[in-house]
Amino acid sequence: DTAVSQTPKYLVTQMGNDKSIKCEQNLGHDTMYWYKQDSKKFLKIMFSYNNKELIINETVPNRFSPKSPDKAHLNLHINSLELGDSAVYFCASSRGSPGELFFGEGSRLTVL
Amino acid sequence: AQSVTQLGSHVSVSEGALVLLRCNYSSSVPPYLFWYVQYPNQGLQLLLKYTTGATLVKGINGFEAEFKKSETSFHLTKPSAHMSDAAEYFCAVSGGTSYGKLTFGQGTILTVHP
């Protein structure tokens, strides 16, 4: 029983395409996140949702659009993919303990 | 604004030796501090955290860390390294109005030699 699951795990696509990554958590948590880990392993928060409401929106290009249909799901849609979007995208969730996040296994996006 | 600096991108130890991974933070508000571990091709897993109270915190797998406010440090230690400890370790800080927003350090890769 995977607590935080992401699909797909690997995604290879061409520049200019649009792609989505899906995330689901079965932990009953209220808050979900998207983090980006670049090629140097640097992790940076992108978005956070609490009960389907956007609460953190870092300086991310508007080509990235998160959507939370319910509090167990947080999807990430990326338009007009660029080479610099290549990274591992991690979904995470938390209940209430600040900073205590449960991470998915990541989705490795490669843009050619 | 908050930041985290992990001293040493790679640390190598022998099995059975002391593990010491260094982390210094900067925060204008009382910080919450965390150590996460990432095994290859996996997500991050929380090792331990400091929020308030006792400054020496114990985590999973025999790891512990001590919050030293005067030194703005939160170093991670384990008395005796095991081969299974080989992974990448990330220190993180949160605080202020967005306690849920973690700022991560650059990570330290721990290698354990037989």
GROMACS .gro file of C-alpha atoms in nm:
model
  226
    1ASP     CA    1   0.000   0.000   0.000
    2THR     CA    2   0.187   0.301  -0.129
    3ALA     CA    3   0.115   0.606   0.088
    4VAL     CA    4   0.197   0.870  -0.173
    5SER     CA    5   0.196   0.746  -0.531
    6GLN     CA    6   0.290   0.933  -0.845
    7THR     CA    7   0.241   0.847  -1.209
    8PRO     CA    8   0.421   0.822  -1.434
    9LYS     CA    9   0.759   0.744  -1.275
   10TYR     CA   10   0.943   0.826  -1.596
   11LEU     CA   11   0.843   1.064  -1.870
   12VAL     CA   12   1.045   1.145  -2.182
   13THR     CA   13   0.903   1.404  -2.417
   14GLN     CA   14   0.990   1.666  -2.675
   15MET     CA   15   1.021   2.039  -2.619
   16GLY     CA   16   0.695   2.221  -2.669
   17ASN     CA   17   0.474   1.931  -2.561
   18ASP     CA   18   0.224   1.940  -2.275
   19LYS     CA   19   0.237   1.673  -2.005
   20SER     CA   20   0.077   1.589  -1.671
   21ILE     CA   21   0.194   1.412  -1.357
   22LYS     CA   22  -0.060   1.271  -1.115
   23CYS     CA   23  -0.031   1.224  -0.741
   24GLU     CA   24  -0.253   1.047  -0.492
   25GLN     CA   25  -0.214   0.998  -0.118
   26ASN     CA   26  -0.404   0.751   0.099
   27LEU     CA   27  -0.286   0.889   0.432
   28GLY     CA   28  -0.585   1.113   0.494
   29HIS     CA   29  -0.361   1.421   0.495
   30ASP     CA   30  -0.500   1.768   0.431
   31THR     CA   31  -0.197   1.925   0.266
   32MET     CA   32  -0.016   1.826  -0.050
   33TYR     CA   33   0.292   1.964  -0.223
   34TRP     CA   34   0.491   1.960  -0.542
   35TYR     CA   35   0.870   1.985  -0.513
   36LYS     CA   36   1.122   2.001  -0.799
   37GLN     CA   37   1.463   1.835  -0.765
   38ASP     CA   38   1.709   1.953  -1.028
   39SER     CA   39   2.012   1.775  -1.170
   40LYS     CA   40   2.223   1.890  -0.874
   41LYS     CA   41   1.973   1.732  -0.634
   42PHE     CA   42   1.855   2.074  -0.511
   43LEU     CA   43   1.497   2.050  -0.385
   44LYS     CA   44   1.265   2.347  -0.413
   45ILE     CA   45   0.898   2.380  -0.332
   46MET     CA   46   0.667   2.472  -0.618
   47PHE     CA   47   0.313   2.454  -0.485
   48SER     CA   48   0.115   2.355  -0.180
   49TYR     CA   49  -0.257   2.285  -0.143
   50ASN     CA   50  -0.454   2.257   0.178
   51ASN     CA   51  -0.799   2.098   0.142
   52LYS     CA   52  -0.798   2.176  -0.232
   53GLU     CA   53  -0.700   2.539  -0.173
   54LEU     CA   54  -0.371   2.677  -0.307
   55ILE     CA   55  -0.165   2.808  -0.014
   56ILE     CA   56   0.190   2.820  -0.148
   57ASN     CA   57   0.275   2.928  -0.499
   58GLU     CA   58   0.643   2.995  -0.545
   59THR     CA   59   0.784   3.185  -0.840
   60VAL     CA   60   0.705   2.914  -1.088
   61PRO     CA   61   0.637   2.991  -1.457
   62ASN     CA   62   0.266   2.995  -1.534
   63ARG     CA   63   0.326   2.707  -1.775
   64PHE     CA   64   0.298   2.498  -1.458
   65SER     CA   65  -0.057   2.456  -1.335
   66PRO     CA   66  -0.145   2.244  -1.032
   67LYS     CA   67  -0.493   2.107  -0.983
   68SER     CA   68  -0.640   1.946  -0.675
   69PRO     CA   69  -0.975   1.778  -0.748
   70ASP     CA   70  -0.998   1.658  -0.388
   71LYS     CA   71  -0.769   1.657  -0.089
   72ALA     CA   72  -0.627   1.316  -0.178
   73HIS     CA   73  -0.513   1.418  -0.524
   74LEU     CA   74  -0.279   1.683  -0.659
   75ASN     CA   75  -0.190   1.686  -1.025
   76LEU     CA   76   0.068   1.894  -1.209
   77HIS     CA   77   0.018   2.000  -1.569
   78ILE     CA   78   0.304   2.153  -1.763
   79ASN     CA   79   0.249   2.337  -2.092
   80SER     CA   80   0.505   2.407  -2.362
   81LEU     CA   81   0.780   2.202  -2.202
   82GLU     CA   82   1.133   2.343  -2.208
   83LEU     CA   83   1.473   2.177  -2.167
   84GLY     CA   84   1.509   2.337  -1.822
   85ASP     CA   85   1.199   2.158  -1.700
   86SER     CA   86   1.394   1.832  -1.695
   87ALA     CA   87   1.403   1.728  -1.331
   88VAL     CA   88   1.254   1.490  -1.080
   89TYR     CA   89   0.920   1.612  -0.951
   90PHE     CA   90   0.818   1.495  -0.606
   91CYS     CA   91   0.472   1.497  -0.462
   92ALA     CA   92   0.440   1.505  -0.083
   93SER     CA   93   0.169   1.528   0.178
   94SER     CA   94   0.143   1.623   0.542
   95ARG     CA   95  -0.120   1.620   0.815
   96GLY     CA   96  -0.044   1.901   1.047
   97SER     CA   97   0.301   1.853   1.193
   98PRO     CA   98   0.497   2.136   1.033
   99GLY     CA   99   0.756   2.011   0.792
  100GLU     CA  100   0.679   1.643   0.845
  101LEU     CA  101   0.627   1.544   0.486
  102PHE     CA  102   0.563   1.208   0.326
  103PHE     CA  103   0.713   1.195  -0.021
  104GLY     CA  104   0.626   0.994  -0.327
  105GLU     CA  105   0.899   0.818  -0.524
  106GLY     CA  106   0.925   1.096  -0.776
  107SER     CA  107   0.854   1.141  -1.145
  108ARG     CA  108   1.160   1.185  -1.360
  109LEU     CA  109   1.084   1.418  -1.650
  110THR     CA  110   1.327   1.439  -1.940
  111VAL     CA  111   1.267   1.700  -2.208
  112LEU     CA  112   1.455   1.647  -2.534
  113ALA     CA  113   1.406   3.434   0.457
  114GLN     CA  114   1.558   3.102   0.551
  115SER     CA  115   1.850   2.904   0.420
  116VAL     CA  116   2.041   2.586   0.491
  117THR     CA  117   2.404   2.505   0.426
  118GLN     CA  118   2.530   2.150   0.439
  119LEU     CA  119   2.907   2.135   0.474
  120GLY     CA  120   3.047   1.865   0.253
  121SER     CA  121   2.862   1.729  -0.046
  122HIS     CA  122   3.025   1.388   0.006
  123VAL     CA  123   3.117   1.212   0.330
  124SER     CA  124   3.286   0.873   0.336
  125VAL     CA  125   3.320   0.655   0.646
  126SER     CA  126   3.410   0.299   0.729
  127GLU     CA  127   3.150   0.059   0.858
  128GLY     CA  128   3.136   0.096   1.236
  129ALA     CA  129   3.278   0.447   1.237
  130LEU     CA  130   3.108   0.763   1.358
  131VAL     CA  131   2.887   0.942   1.110
  132LEU     CA  132   2.879   1.324   1.128
  133LEU     CA  133   2.687   1.526   0.870
  134ARG     CA  134   2.698   1.901   0.918
  135CYS     CA  135   2.413   2.145   0.876
  136ASN     CA  136   2.398   2.517   0.947
  137TYR     CA  137   2.085   2.721   0.905
  138SER     CA  138   1.977   3.080   0.885
  139SER     CA  139   1.635   3.190   1.004
  140SER     CA  140   1.488   3.516   1.128
  141VAL     CA  141   1.225   3.328   1.329
  142PRO     CA  142   1.250   3.029   1.562
  143PRO     CA  143   1.325   2.745   1.325
  144TYR     CA  144   1.187   2.400   1.289
  145LEU     CA  145   1.471   2.173   1.168
  146PHE     CA  146   1.463   1.842   0.989
  147TRP     CA  147   1.682   1.572   0.845
  148TYR     CA  148   1.555   1.366   0.555
  149VAL     CA  149   1.719   1.066   0.386
  150GLN     CA  150   1.688   0.972   0.020
  151TYR     CA  151   1.782   0.627  -0.103
  152PRO     CA  152   1.850   0.583  -0.477
  153ASN     CA  153   1.542   0.623  -0.693
  154GLN     CA  154   1.320   0.681  -0.393
  155GLY     CA  155   1.147   0.973  -0.230
  156LEU     CA  156   1.267   1.144   0.084
  157GLN     CA  157   1.195   0.994   0.425
  158LEU     CA  158   1.194   1.188   0.750
  159LEU     CA  159   1.478   1.085   0.983
  160LEU     CA  160   1.415   1.324   1.269
  161LYS     CA  161   1.294   1.672   1.353
  162TYR     CA  162   1.338   1.950   1.605
  163THR     CA  163   1.049   2.183   1.679
  164THR     CA  164   1.067   2.292   2.042
  165GLY     CA  165   1.184   2.146   2.372
  166ALA     CA  166   1.477   1.909   2.408
  167THR     CA  167   1.760   2.012   2.181
  168LEU     CA  168   1.893   1.659   2.131
  169VAL     CA  169   1.651   1.468   1.915
  170LYS     CA  170   1.659   1.103   1.826
  171GLY     CA  171   1.536   0.961   1.501
  172ILE     CA  172   1.505   0.638   1.317
  173ASN     CA  173   1.790   0.399   1.240
  174GLY     CA  174   2.000   0.518   1.534
  175PHE     CA  175   2.050   0.874   1.410
  176GLU     CA  176   2.034   1.179   1.632
  177ALA     CA  177   2.087   1.552   1.595
  178GLU     CA  178   2.145   1.841   1.831
  179PHE     CA  179   2.001   2.187   1.786
  180LYS     CA  180   2.256   2.450   1.886
  181LYS     CA  181   2.104   2.793   1.862
  182SER     CA  182   2.429   2.976   1.942
  183GLU     CA  183   2.600   2.801   1.653
  184THR     CA  184   2.291   2.793   1.426
  185SER     CA  185   2.367   2.428   1.368
  186PHE     CA  186   2.177   2.102   1.352
  187HIS     CA  187   2.441   1.835   1.284
  188LEU     CA  188   2.337   1.474   1.229
  189THR     CA  189   2.528   1.193   1.398
  190LYS     CA  190   2.526   0.817   1.432
  191PRO     CA  191   2.778   0.639   1.656
  192SER     CA  192   2.838   0.343   1.427
  193ALA     CA  193   2.780   0.344   1.053
  194HIS     CA  194   2.614   0.055   0.878
  195MET     CA  195   2.634  -0.028   0.510
  196SER     CA  196   2.260   0.035   0.482
  197ASP     CA  197   2.314   0.399   0.586
  198ALA     CA  198   2.460   0.479   0.245
  199ALA     CA  199   2.224   0.738   0.097
  200GLU     CA  200   2.184   1.110   0.045
  201TYR     CA  201   2.089   1.319   0.345
  202PHE     CA  202   1.910   1.651   0.335
  203CYS     CA  203   1.882   1.907   0.612
  204ALA     CA  204   1.580   2.138   0.600
  205VAL     CA  205   1.436   2.435   0.786
  206SER     CA  206   1.093   2.585   0.814
  207GLY     CA  207   0.942   2.862   1.021
  208GLY     CA  208   0.755   3.188   1.030
  209THR     CA  209   0.418   3.220   0.863
  210SER     CA  210   0.473   2.911   0.646
  211TYR     CA  211   0.579   2.637   0.879
  212GLY     CA  212   0.478   2.386   0.614
  213LYS     CA  213   0.725   2.526   0.362
  214LEU     CA  214   1.057   2.347   0.384
  215THR     CA  215   1.380   2.500   0.262
  216PHE     CA  216   1.632   2.226   0.188
  217GLY     CA  217   2.008   2.216   0.187
  218GLN     CA  218   2.203   2.084  -0.109
  219GLY     CA  219   2.234   1.735   0.031
  220THR     CA  220   2.526   1.521   0.152
  221ILE     CA  221   2.599   1.184  -0.003
  222LEU     CA  222   2.712   0.936   0.260
  223THR     CA  223   2.927   0.645   0.145
  224VAL     CA  224   3.001   0.359   0.383
  225HIS     CA  225   3.302   0.137   0.314
  226PRO     CA  226   3.330  -0.220   0.442
   0.00000   0.00000   0.00000
